[in-house]
mmCIF file of C-alpha atoms in Angstrom:
data_model
loop_
_atom_site.group_PDB
_atom_site.id
_atom_site.type_symbol
_atom_site.label_atom_id
_atom_site.label_comp_id
_atom_site.label_asym_id
_atom_site.label_seq_id
_atom_site.Cartn_x
_atom_site.Cartn_y
_atom_site.Cartn_z
ATOM 1 C CA MET H 1350 70.093 -0.433 -79.973
ATOM 2 C CA SER H 1351 69.697 0.482 -83.565
ATOM 3 C CA ARG H 1352 65.984 0.049 -83.601
ATOM 4 C CA ALA H 1353 63.352 -1.632 -81.535
ATOM 5 C CA ALA H 1354 61.555 -4.520 -83.243
ATOM 6 C CA VAL H 1355 58.612 -5.973 -81.352
ATOM 7 C CA ALA H 1356 57.421 -9.344 -82.594
ATOM 8 C CA THR H 1357 53.794 -9.884 -81.650
ATOM 9 C CA THR H 1358 52.675 -13.421 -80.864
ATOM 10 C CA THR H 1359 49.515 -15.196 -79.775
ATOM 11 C CA ARG H 1360 48.488 -16.063 -76.251
ATOM 12 C CA MET H 1361 49.167 -19.699 -77.064
ATOM 13 C CA ALA H 1362 52.773 -18.849 -77.912
ATOM 14 C CA ALA H 1363 53.136 -16.911 -74.681
ATOM 15 C CA GLU H 1364 51.797 -19.897 -72.741
ATOM 16 C CA GLU H 1365 54.310 -22.171 -74.456
ATOM 17 C CA MET H 1366 57.109 -19.800 -73.441
ATOM 18 C CA ARG H 1367 55.973 -19.958 -69.826
ATOM 19 C CA ARG H 1368 55.873 -23.749 -69.930
ATOM 20 C CA ALA H 1369 59.341 -23.836 -71.469
ATOM 21 C CA SER H 1370 60.609 -21.490 -68.769
ATOM 22 C CA ALA H 1371 59.151 -23.733 -66.086
ATOM 23 C CA SER H 1372 60.786 -26.807 -67.644
ATOM 24 C CA ALA H 1373 64.113 -25.006 -67.843
ATOM 25 C CA ALA H 1374 63.825 -24.035 -64.190
ATOM 26 C CA VAL H 1375 63.271 -27.677 -63.201
ATOM 27 C CA ALA H 1376 66.256 -28.775 -65.273
ATOM 28 C CA ALA H 1377 68.405 -26.072 -63.719
ATOM 29 C CA ALA H 1378 67.404 -27.247 -60.261
ATOM 30 C CA GLU H 1379 68.529 -30.784 -61.089
ATOM 31 C CA VAL H 1380 71.914 -29.741 -62.480
ATOM 32 C CA PRO H 1381 74.033 -27.487 -60.236
ATOM 33 C CA ALA H 1382 75.131 -24.380 -62.122
ATOM 34 C CA ALA H 1383 78.787 -23.470 -62.071
ATOM 35 C CA ALA H 1384 79.711 -19.993 -60.925
ATOM 36 C CA PRO H 1385 80.859 -17.581 -63.652
ATOM 37 C CA ALA H 1386 84.606 -17.431 -64.040
ATOM 38 C CA PRO H 1387 86.157 -14.110 -62.993
ATOM 39 C CA ALA H 1388 86.799 -11.794 -65.919
ATOM 40 C CA GLY H 1389 90.231 -10.591 -66.915
ATOM 41 C CA SER H 1390 93.711 -11.955 -66.390
ATOM 42 C CA ARG H 1391 95.171 -13.329 -63.154
ATOM 43 C CA TRP H 1392 97.106 -10.088 -62.661
ATOM 44 C CA ALA H 1393 93.937 -8.031 -63.065
ATOM 45 C CA ARG H 1394 92.382 -10.003 -60.226
ATOM 46 C CA VAL H 1395 95.447 -9.595 -58.001
ATOM 47 C CA TRP H 1396 95.896 -5.844 -58.357
ATOM 48 C CA PRO H 1397 93.470 -3.719 -56.312
ATOM 49 C CA PRO H 1398 91.014 -1.689 -58.459
ATOM 50 C CA SER H 1399 92.662 1.608 -57.515
ATOM 51 C CA LEU H 1400 95.937 0.484 -59.130
ATOM 52 C CA ARG H 1401 94.510 -0.961 -62.353
ATOM 53 C CA TRP H 1402 95.037 0.917 -65.612
ATOM 54 C CA ILE H 1403 91.514 -0.083 -66.659
ATOM 55 C CA PRO H 1404 89.512 0.048 -63.408
ATOM 56 C CA THR H 1405 86.747 -2.414 -64.243
ATOM 57 C CA SER H 1406 85.748 -6.077 -64.029
ATOM 58 C CA THR H 1407 82.651 -8.239 -64.409
ATOM 59 C CA ASP H 1408 81.877 -7.724 -60.722
ATOM 60 C CA ARG H 1409 82.055 -3.962 -61.176
ATOM 61 C CA ILE H 1410 79.754 -4.160 -64.211
ATOM 62 C CA ILE H 1411 77.145 -5.994 -62.135
ATOM 63 C CA ALA H 1412 77.608 -3.517 -59.276
ATOM 64 C CA ALA H 1413 77.115 -0.582 -61.671
ATOM 65 C CA GLU H 1414 74.033 -2.316 -63.062
ATOM 66 C CA LYS H 1415 72.552 -2.645 -59.573
ATOM 67 C CA ARG H 1416 73.192 1.029 -58.863
ATOM 68 C CA LEU H 1417 71.508 2.023 -62.128
ATOM 69 C CA LEU H 1418 68.484 -0.202 -61.489
ATOM 70 C CA SER H 1419 68.172 1.153 -57.942
ATOM 71 C CA VAL H 1420 66.093 4.013 -59.393
ATOM 72 C CA LEU H 1421 63.340 1.519 -60.289
ATOM 73 C CA LYS H 1422 60.256 0.764 -58.230
ATOM 74 C CA THR H 1423 59.772 -2.746 -59.644
ATOM 75 C CA GLY H 1424 61.509 -5.674 -57.987
ATOM 76 C CA TYR H 1425 63.699 -7.966 -60.047
ATOM 77 C CA VAL H 1426 65.959 -11.008 -59.929
ATOM 78 C CA GLN H 1427 69.429 -10.892 -61.506
ATOM 79 C CA GLU H 1428 71.120 -14.157 -62.442
ATOM 80 C CA GLN H 1429 73.850 -15.609 -64.623
ATOM 81 C CA VAL H 1430 72.288 -18.260 -66.881
ATOM 82 C CA ASN H 1431 74.668 -21.036 -67.939
ATOM 83 C CA ILE H 1432 74.394 -21.656 -71.700
ATOM 84 C CA GLY H 1433 77.287 -24.099 -71.967
ATOM 85 C CA SER H 1434 80.335 -23.728 -74.174
ATOM 86 C CA ALA H 1435 78.663 -24.060 -77.577
ATOM 87 C CA PRO H 1436 75.271 -24.130 -79.298
ATOM 88 C CA PRO H 1437 73.468 -27.469 -78.761
ATOM 89 C CA GLY H 1438 74.708 -30.094 -81.211
ATOM 90 C CA SER H 1439 77.501 -27.878 -82.523
ATOM 91 C CA LYS H 1440 81.238 -28.521 -82.399
ATOM 92 C CA VAL H 1441 81.958 -24.813 -82.836
ATOM 93 C CA ARG H 1442 82.449 -22.933 -79.567
ATOM 94 C CA TRP H 1443 80.598 -19.707 -78.874
ATOM 95 C CA PHE H 1444 82.249 -16.905 -80.870
ATOM 96 C CA ARG H 1445 84.441 -19.612 -82.444
ATOM 97 C CA SER H 1446 86.512 -19.493 -79.282
ATOM 98 C CA ALA H 1447 88.983 -22.300 -78.609
ATOM 99 C CA SER H 1448 87.912 -22.419 -74.971
ATOM 100 C CA ASP H 1449 85.448 -25.025 -73.741
ATOM 101 C CA GLU H 1450 84.563 -23.042 -70.619
ATOM 102 C CA PRO H 1451 80.832 -22.580 -69.958
ATOM 103 C CA ARG H 1452 79.326 -19.243 -70.949
ATOM 104 C CA PHE H 1453 76.847 -17.195 -68.969
ATOM 105 C CA ILE H 1454 74.132 -14.754 -70.004
ATOM 106 C CA ASN H 1455 73.463 -11.935 -67.548
ATOM 107 C CA THR H 1456 69.686 -11.941 -67.123
ATOM 108 C CA VAL H 1457 67.301 -9.683 -65.221
ATOM 109 C CA THR H 1458 63.686 -10.793 -64.697
ATOM 110 C CA PHE H 1459 61.219 -8.273 -63.294
ATOM 111 C CA ASP H 1460 58.289 -8.897 -60.992
ATOM 112 C CA SER H 1461 55.023 -9.071 -62.909
ATOM 113 C CA LYS H 1462 51.347 -9.838 -62.641
ATOM 114 C CA GLU H 1463 50.326 -13.476 -62.783
ATOM 115 C CA ASN H 1464 49.833 -14.766 -66.345
ATOM 116 C CA ALA H 1465 51.301 -11.602 -67.867
ATOM 117 C CA PRO H 1466 52.686 -12.191 -71.392
ATOM 118 C CA THR H 1467 56.466 -12.357 -71.675
ATOM 119 C CA LEU H 1468 58.448 -9.515 -73.233
ATOM 120 C CA VAL H 1469 62.150 -10.161 -73.871
ATOM 121 C CA MET H 1470 64.264 -7.017 -74.273
ATOM 122 C CA VAL H 1471 67.546 -7.370 -76.163
ATOM 123 C CA HIS H 1472 70.000 -4.503 -76.622
ATOM 124 C CA GLY H 1473 71.960 -3.559 -79.728
ATOM 125 C CA TYR H 1474 75.629 -3.009 -80.560
ATOM 126 C CA ALA H 1475 77.802 -1.293 -77.927
ATOM 127 C CA ALA H 1476 74.949 -1.363 -75.408
ATOM 128 C CA SER H 1477 73.581 -3.655 -72.706
ATOM 129 C CA GLN H 1478 70.285 -4.299 -70.959
ATOM 130 C CA GLY H 1479 70.703 -1.432 -68.482
ATOM 131 C CA PHE H 1480 70.061 1.033 -71.322
ATOM 132 C CA PHE H 1481 66.367 0.159 -70.881
ATOM 133 C CA PHE H 1482 66.348 1.407 -67.274
ATOM 134 C CA ARG H 1483 63.749 4.070 -68.119
ATOM 135 C CA ASN H 1484 61.368 1.466 -69.528
ATOM 136 C CA PHE H 1485 61.335 -1.412 -67.066
ATOM 137 C CA ASP H 1486 58.832 0.014 -64.558
ATOM 138 C CA ALA H 1487 56.216 0.929 -67.159
ATOM 139 C CA LEU H 1488 56.500 -2.255 -69.216
ATOM 140 C CA ALA H 1489 56.580 -4.524 -66.151
ATOM 141 C CA ASN H 1490 53.046 -3.312 -65.389
ATOM 142 C CA ARG H 1491 51.814 -5.156 -68.477
ATOM 143 C CA PHE H 1492 54.419 -7.818 -69.212
ATOM 144 C CA ARG H 1493 56.724 -10.327 -67.599
ATOM 145 C CA VAL H 1494 59.865 -8.459 -68.633
ATOM 146 C CA ILE H 1495 63.121 -10.344 -69.154
ATOM 147 C CA ALA H 1496 66.191 -8.331 -70.162
ATOM 148 C CA ILE H 1497 69.482 -9.903 -71.180
ATOM 149 C CA ASP H 1498 73.026 -8.927 -72.026
ATOM 150 C CA GLN H 1499 74.039 -10.591 -75.257
ATOM 151 C CA LEU H 1500 77.078 -12.855 -75.176
ATOM 152 C CA GLY H 1501 80.191 -10.685 -75.259
ATOM 153 C CA TRP H 1502 78.449 -7.608 -73.823
ATOM 154 C CA GLY H 1503 77.484 -6.126 -70.472
ATOM 155 C CA GLY H 1504 77.704 -8.536 -67.565
ATOM 156 C CA SER H 1505 77.565 -11.667 -69.726
ATOM 157 C CA SER H 1506 80.586 -13.837 -70.501
ATOM 158 C CA ARG H 1507 83.089 -12.309 -72.894
ATOM 159 C CA PRO H 1508 84.636 -15.167 -74.897
ATOM 160 C CA ASP H 1509 87.744 -14.703 -76.991
ATOM 161 C CA PHE H 1510 86.676 -14.064 -80.566
ATOM 162 C CA THR H 1511 88.970 -16.049 -82.857
ATOM 163 C CA CYS H 1512 87.199 -15.807 -86.217
ATOM 164 C CA LYS H 1513 89.789 -14.836 -88.857
ATOM 165 C CA SER H 1514 87.683 -14.693 -91.997
ATOM 166 C CA THR H 1515 84.132 -14.498 -93.243
ATOM 167 C CA GLU H 1516 82.348 -16.254 -96.065
ATOM 168 C CA GLU H 1517 79.963 -13.389 -96.733
ATOM 169 C CA THR H 1518 80.477 -11.302 -99.855
ATOM 170 C CA GLU H 1519 81.577 -7.748 -99.216
ATOM 171 C CA HIS H 1520 79.573 -4.871 -100.586
ATOM 172 C CA ARG H 1521 81.675 -3.220 -103.258
ATOM 173 C CA SER H 1522 81.122 -0.185 -105.439
ATOM 174 C CA GLU H 1523 83.227 1.828 -107.854
ATOM 175 C CA TRP H 1524 83.344 4.769 -105.436
ATOM 176 C CA LEU H 1525 84.356 2.542 -102.528
ATOM 177 C CA THR H 1526 87.099 0.874 -104.556
ATOM 178 C CA LYS H 1527 88.550 4.254 -105.528
ATOM 179 C CA PHE H 1528 88.298 5.573 -101.969
ATOM 180 C CA ARG H 1529 90.163 2.579 -100.555
ATOM 181 C CA ALA H 1530 93.024 3.402 -102.923
ATOM 182 C CA THR H 1531 93.512 6.857 -101.346
ATOM 183 C CA TRP H 1532 95.647 7.413 -98.248
ATOM 184 C CA LYS H 1533 92.535 8.221 -96.202
ATOM 185 C CA GLY H 1534 90.839 5.086 -97.446
ATOM 186 C CA MET H 1535 93.894 2.961 -96.677
ATOM 187 C CA LEU H 1536 94.079 4.408 -93.156
ATOM 188 C CA ILE H 1537 90.398 3.801 -92.442
ATOM 189 C CA ASN H 1538 90.596 0.335 -93.969
ATOM 190 C CA HIS H 1539 93.592 -0.470 -91.748
ATOM 191 C CA LEU H 1540 91.692 0.637 -88.654
ATOM 192 C CA TRP H 1541 88.680 -1.415 -89.775
ATOM 193 C CA GLU H 1542 90.693 -4.570 -90.391
ATOM 194 C CA SER H 1543 92.551 -4.171 -87.088
ATOM 195 C CA ASN H 1544 89.257 -4.182 -85.172
ATOM 196 C CA PHE H 1545 89.612 -0.575 -84.080
ATOM 197 C CA THR H 1546 86.544 0.312 -82.011
ATOM 198 C CA PRO H 1547 85.430 3.197 -79.775
ATOM 199 C CA GLN H 1548 85.806 0.828 -76.840
ATOM 200 C CA ARG H 1549 89.543 0.613 -77.518
ATOM 201 C CA ILE H 1550 89.798 4.371 -77.040
ATOM 202 C CA VAL H 1551 88.044 4.123 -73.668
ATOM 203 C CA ARG H 1552 90.391 1.325 -72.575
ATOM 204 C CA GLY H 1553 93.459 3.117 -73.897
ATOM 205 C CA LEU H 1554 92.720 6.164 -71.760
ATOM 206 C CA GLY H 1555 92.869 4.015 -68.642
ATOM 207 C CA PRO H 1556 91.803 5.986 -65.552
ATOM 208 C CA TRP H 1557 90.820 8.916 -67.790
ATOM 209 C CA GLY H 1558 88.272 6.760 -69.633
ATOM 210 C CA PRO H 1559 85.373 7.564 -67.276
ATOM 211 C CA GLY H 1560 85.840 11.264 -68.026
ATOM 212 C CA LEU H 1561 85.456 10.675 -71.764
ATOM 213 C CA VAL H 1562 82.298 8.627 -71.222
ATOM 214 C CA GLN H 1563 80.907 11.344 -68.942
ATOM 215 C CA LYS H 1564 81.374 13.928 -71.696
ATOM 216 C CA TYR H 1565 79.543 11.660 -74.135
ATOM 217 C CA THR H 1566 76.523 10.984 -71.919
ATOM 218 C CA SER H 1567 76.269 14.645 -70.880
ATOM 219 C CA ALA H 1568 76.153 15.668 -74.533
ATOM 220 C CA ARG H 1569 74.071 12.845 -76.041
ATOM 221 C CA PHE H 1570 71.446 12.710 -73.308
ATOM 222 C CA GLY H 1571 71.798 16.314 -72.177
ATOM 223 C CA THR H 1572 72.789 19.316 -74.282
ATOM 224 C CA ARG H 1573 72.206 17.533 -77.609
ATOM 225 C CA SER H 1574 69.127 15.583 -76.618
ATOM 226 C CA ASN H 1575 65.877 16.410 -78.352
ATOM 227 C CA GLY H 1576 63.805 14.491 -75.827
ATOM 228 C CA GLU H 1577 63.373 14.109 -72.079
ATOM 229 C CA LEU H 1578 66.639 15.030 -70.365
ATOM 230 C CA LEU H 1579 68.235 12.726 -67.826
ATOM 231 C CA THR H 1580 68.192 13.846 -64.219
ATOM 232 C CA ASP H 1581 71.564 14.429 -62.564
ATOM 233 C CA GLN H 1582 71.213 11.107 -60.749
ATOM 234 C CA GLU H 1583 70.286 9.216 -63.924
ATOM 235 C CA SER H 1584 73.167 10.801 -65.825
ATOM 236 C CA ALA H 1585 75.728 9.876 -63.166
ATOM 237 C CA LEU H 1586 74.485 6.291 -62.837
ATOM 238 C CA LEU H 1587 74.233 5.742 -66.597
ATOM 239 C CA THR H 1588 77.725 7.182 -67.146
ATOM 240 C CA ASP H 1589 79.196 4.823 -64.559
ATOM 241 C CA TYR H 1590 77.359 1.858 -66.086
ATOM 242 C CA ILE H 1591 78.334 2.668 -69.672
ATOM 243 C CA TYR H 1592 81.989 3.075 -68.730
ATOM 244 C CA HIS H 1593 82.253 -0.345 -67.112
ATOM 245 C CA THR H 1594 80.466 -2.099 -69.981
ATOM 246 C CA LEU H 1595 82.661 -0.408 -72.611
ATOM 247 C CA ALA H 1596 85.999 -0.746 -70.826
ATOM 248 C CA ALA H 1597 85.660 -4.450 -70.052
ATOM 249 C CA LYS H 1598 87.383 -7.160 -72.081
ATOM 250 C CA ALA H 1599 86.853 -6.875 -75.836
ATOM 251 C CA SER H 1600 84.572 -9.600 -77.133
ATOM 252 C CA GLY H 1601 81.240 -8.846 -78.798
ATOM 253 C CA GLU H 1602 82.584 -5.653 -80.358
ATOM 254 C CA LEU H 1603 85.112 -7.685 -82.374
ATOM 255 C CA CYS H 1604 82.287 -9.242 -84.397
ATOM 256 C CA LEU H 1605 81.503 -5.891 -85.990
ATOM 257 C CA LYS H 1606 83.679 -6.231 -89.076
ATOM 258 C CA TYR H 1607 82.177 -9.670 -89.704
ATOM 259 C CA ILE H 1608 78.675 -8.201 -89.586
ATOM 260 C CA PHE H 1609 79.576 -5.164 -91.694
ATOM 261 C CA SER H 1610 81.966 -4.873 -94.590
ATOM 262 C CA PHE H 1611 84.160 -1.800 -95.109
ATOM 263 C CA GLY H 1612 81.969 1.290 -95.265
ATOM 264 C CA ALA H 1613 79.488 -0.140 -92.724
ATOM 265 C CA PHE H 1614 77.517 -2.025 -95.367
ATOM 266 C CA ALA H 1615 75.708 -5.036 -93.916
ATOM 267 C CA ARG H 1616 77.070 -8.335 -95.201
ATOM 268 C CA LYS H 1617 73.645 -9.942 -94.785
ATOM 269 C CA PRO H 1618 71.033 -7.156 -94.967
ATOM 270 C CA LEU H 1619 67.631 -7.825 -93.422
ATOM 271 C CA LEU H 1620 66.159 -7.057 -96.824
ATOM 272 C CA GLN H 1621 67.507 -10.372 -98.068
ATOM 273 C CA CYS H 1622 65.660 -12.437 -95.466
ATOM 274 C CA ALA H 1623 62.525 -10.369 -94.800
ATOM 275 C CA SER H 1624 60.425 -12.746 -96.880
ATOM 276 C CA ASP H 1625 61.347 -15.600 -94.512
ATOM 277 C CA TRP H 1626 60.113 -13.966 -91.302
ATOM 278 C CA LYS H 1627 57.387 -15.976 -89.587
ATOM 279 C CA VAL H 1628 55.886 -13.592 -87.018
ATOM 280 C CA PRO H 1629 54.110 -10.224 -87.231
ATOM 281 C CA THR H 1630 56.704 -7.492 -86.723
ATOM 282 C CA THR H 1631 56.709 -3.867 -85.633
ATOM 283 C CA PHE H 1632 59.660 -1.533 -86.216
ATOM 284 C CA ILE H 1633 59.926 1.413 -83.813
ATOM 285 C CA TYR H 1634 62.135 4.376 -84.742
ATOM 286 C CA GLY H 1635 62.795 7.724 -83.143
ATOM 287 C CA GLN H 1636 61.555 10.438 -85.487
ATOM 288 C CA ASP H 1637 65.041 11.976 -85.460
ATOM 289 C CA ASP H 1638 66.884 8.661 -85.684
ATOM 290 C CA TRP H 1639 69.895 8.752 -87.990
ATOM 291 C CA MET H 1640 68.880 5.273 -89.131
ATOM 292 C CA ASN H 1641 66.670 5.393 -92.200
ATOM 293 C CA TYR H 1642 63.185 3.987 -91.573
ATOM 294 C CA GLN H 1643 62.705 3.626 -95.329
ATOM 295 C CA GLY H 1644 64.764 0.449 -95.031
ATOM 296 C CA ALA H 1645 61.962 -1.096 -92.985
ATOM 297 C CA GLN H 1646 59.448 0.081 -95.561
ATOM 298 C CA GLN H 1647 61.421 -1.709 -98.255
ATOM 299 C CA ALA H 1648 61.616 -4.881 -96.163
ATOM 300 C CA ARG H 1649 57.863 -4.783 -95.575
ATOM 301 C CA LYS H 1650 57.232 -5.126 -99.306
ATOM 302 C CA ASP H 1651 58.737 -8.622 -99.247
ATOM 303 C CA MET H 1652 57.272 -9.784 -95.942
ATOM 304 C CA LYS H 1653 54.482 -12.352 -95.895
ATOM 305 C CA VAL H 1654 53.385 -11.448 -92.349
ATOM 306 C CA PRO H 1655 51.832 -8.239 -90.977
ATOM 307 C CA CYS H 1656 54.356 -5.444 -90.498
ATOM 308 C CA GLU H 1657 53.971 -2.005 -88.939
ATOM 309 C CA ILE H 1658 56.435 0.880 -88.765
ATOM 310 C CA ILE H 1659 56.050 3.446 -85.992
ATOM 311 C CA ARG H 1660 58.017 6.662 -85.573
ATOM 312 C CA VAL H 1661 58.163 8.241 -82.123
ATOM 313 C CA PRO H 1662 58.500 12.049 -81.859
ATOM 314 C CA GLN H 1663 61.189 13.720 -79.743
ATOM 315 C CA GLY H 1664 63.370 10.671 -80.025
ATOM 316 C CA GLY H 1665 66.591 9.767 -81.757
ATOM 317 C CA HIS H 1666 68.494 6.502 -82.054
ATOM 318 C CA PHE H 1667 68.002 5.816 -78.331
ATOM 319 C CA VAL H 1668 64.275 6.521 -78.525
ATOM 320 C CA PHE H 1669 63.613 4.426 -75.416
ATOM 321 C CA ILE H 1670 65.743 6.878 -73.405
ATOM 322 C CA ASP H 1671 64.843 10.086 -75.264
ATOM 323 C CA ASN H 1672 61.067 9.624 -75.124
ATOM 324 C CA PRO H 1673 60.242 6.711 -72.817
ATOM 325 C CA SER H 1674 56.496 7.394 -72.630
ATOM 326 C CA GLY H 1675 56.229 7.549 -76.421
ATOM 327 C CA PHE H 1676 58.240 4.342 -76.712
ATOM 328 C CA HIS H 1677 55.978 2.599 -74.188
ATOM 329 C CA SER H 1678 52.892 3.671 -76.142
ATOM 330 C CA ALA H 1679 54.419 2.255 -79.315
ATOM 331 C CA VAL H 1680 55.233 -1.077 -77.649
ATOM 332 C CA LEU H 1681 51.741 -1.416 -76.160
ATOM 333 C CA TYR H 1682 50.188 -0.607 -79.518
ATOM 334 C CA ALA H 1683 52.410 -3.153 -81.264
ATOM 335 C CA CYS H 1684 51.372 -5.807 -78.726
ATOM 336 C CA ARG H 1685 47.685 -4.872 -78.653
ATOM 337 C CA ASN H 1686 46.561 -8.307 -79.859
ATOM 338 C CA ILE H 1687 48.434 -10.030 -77.038
ATOM 339 C CA LEU H 1688 47.013 -7.557 -74.534
ATOM 340 C CA SER H 1689 43.484 -7.827 -75.943
ATOM 341 C CA GLY H 1690 42.229 -9.215 -72.637
ATOM 342 C CA ASP H 1691 43.099 -5.852 -71.085
ATOM 343 C CA GLY H 1692 40.923 -3.966 -73.537
ATOM 344 C CA GLU H 1693 43.763 -3.105 -75.912
ATOM 345 C CA GLU H 1694 42.366 -4.904 -78.971
ATOM 346 C CA GLY H 1695 41.244 -2.487 -81.658
ATOM 347 C CA LEU H 1696 43.245 0.307 -80.045
ATOM 348 C CA SER H 1697 43.942 3.173 -82.438
ATOM 349 C CA LEU H 1698 47.437 4.552 -82.920
ATOM 350 C CA PRO H 1699 48.202 6.724 -79.860
ATOM 351 C CA ASP H 1700 48.361 10.479 -80.366
ATOM 352 C CA GLY H 1701 51.760 11.750 -81.400
ATOM 353 C CA LEU H 1702 52.999 8.500 -82.906
ATOM 354 C CA ILE H 1703 53.510 8.391 -86.655
ATOM 355 C CA SER H 1704 52.664 5.398 -88.826
ATOM 356 C CA ALA H 1705 55.143 5.098 -91.692
#
């Protein structure tokens, strides 16, 4: 998750969401939902897991998710929500896939207090909803928390991605043009155009992939962490979960080069649409995040709705893992108007948080 953006709404909006959820539940009861199709090829389903080069599957992702969420105290319901084969009214299949098979979104809904406002948690690139495992208990005390895996990630369906071109204009500069003409630039450009991703490395290592992921999690959330270290149990469970989500069939990751042009420049930067946003927005960054919070400051200048930027100390790019208590304080502060009935209205910025 590159940054956490919390869109605050009114109680009326929250009530409408609950009514919509109730209507959707009735509709789902009337139309039997098809079971998700098994992931992978026919041969992958025939061979026992111990003999597979890439020892993972959708079932193993869900199993790893359950093990990771077993550390929680809050009850939850996990389900696969059928979203059909394409957006409503569209002839283009999800991910521009040629298949007309139904797609499913892996969804986890946590137990909550009656009439609690809804908080939907959506992960970022190369992640999935289980990355929020340190946040669910605390946030479920105040919200009806719904966490999802985006299409092509985690335990959700992983459609074939068949897009061959993009209409967006690439970011170009004199330096970039010259660099692409060098042998290093040509090599990197080739890897970029061939959809080379870190996930391909994990898959290519086969049964040695889990070891590589273990080294990453031990370093990122252990020796190199500037926040609250993972316990041994958390580290083992998160490593197992990350491996299965990364090693599964390539899908969502293949969209990356259509979101970014060469050099990781956004094809459609948020700055270009900030003036069109309709809801109050809060950006939450770790104080040591490699992502530049000044970008949000620039976007705020063009926004016509209230915008706040909060930096959380002792947190990096995964601030919700590095400093969960600080992240929770930032979320509650961002949603103080929704939680006004609980005495949160007029709440001052919690100690330690930085307003940018």
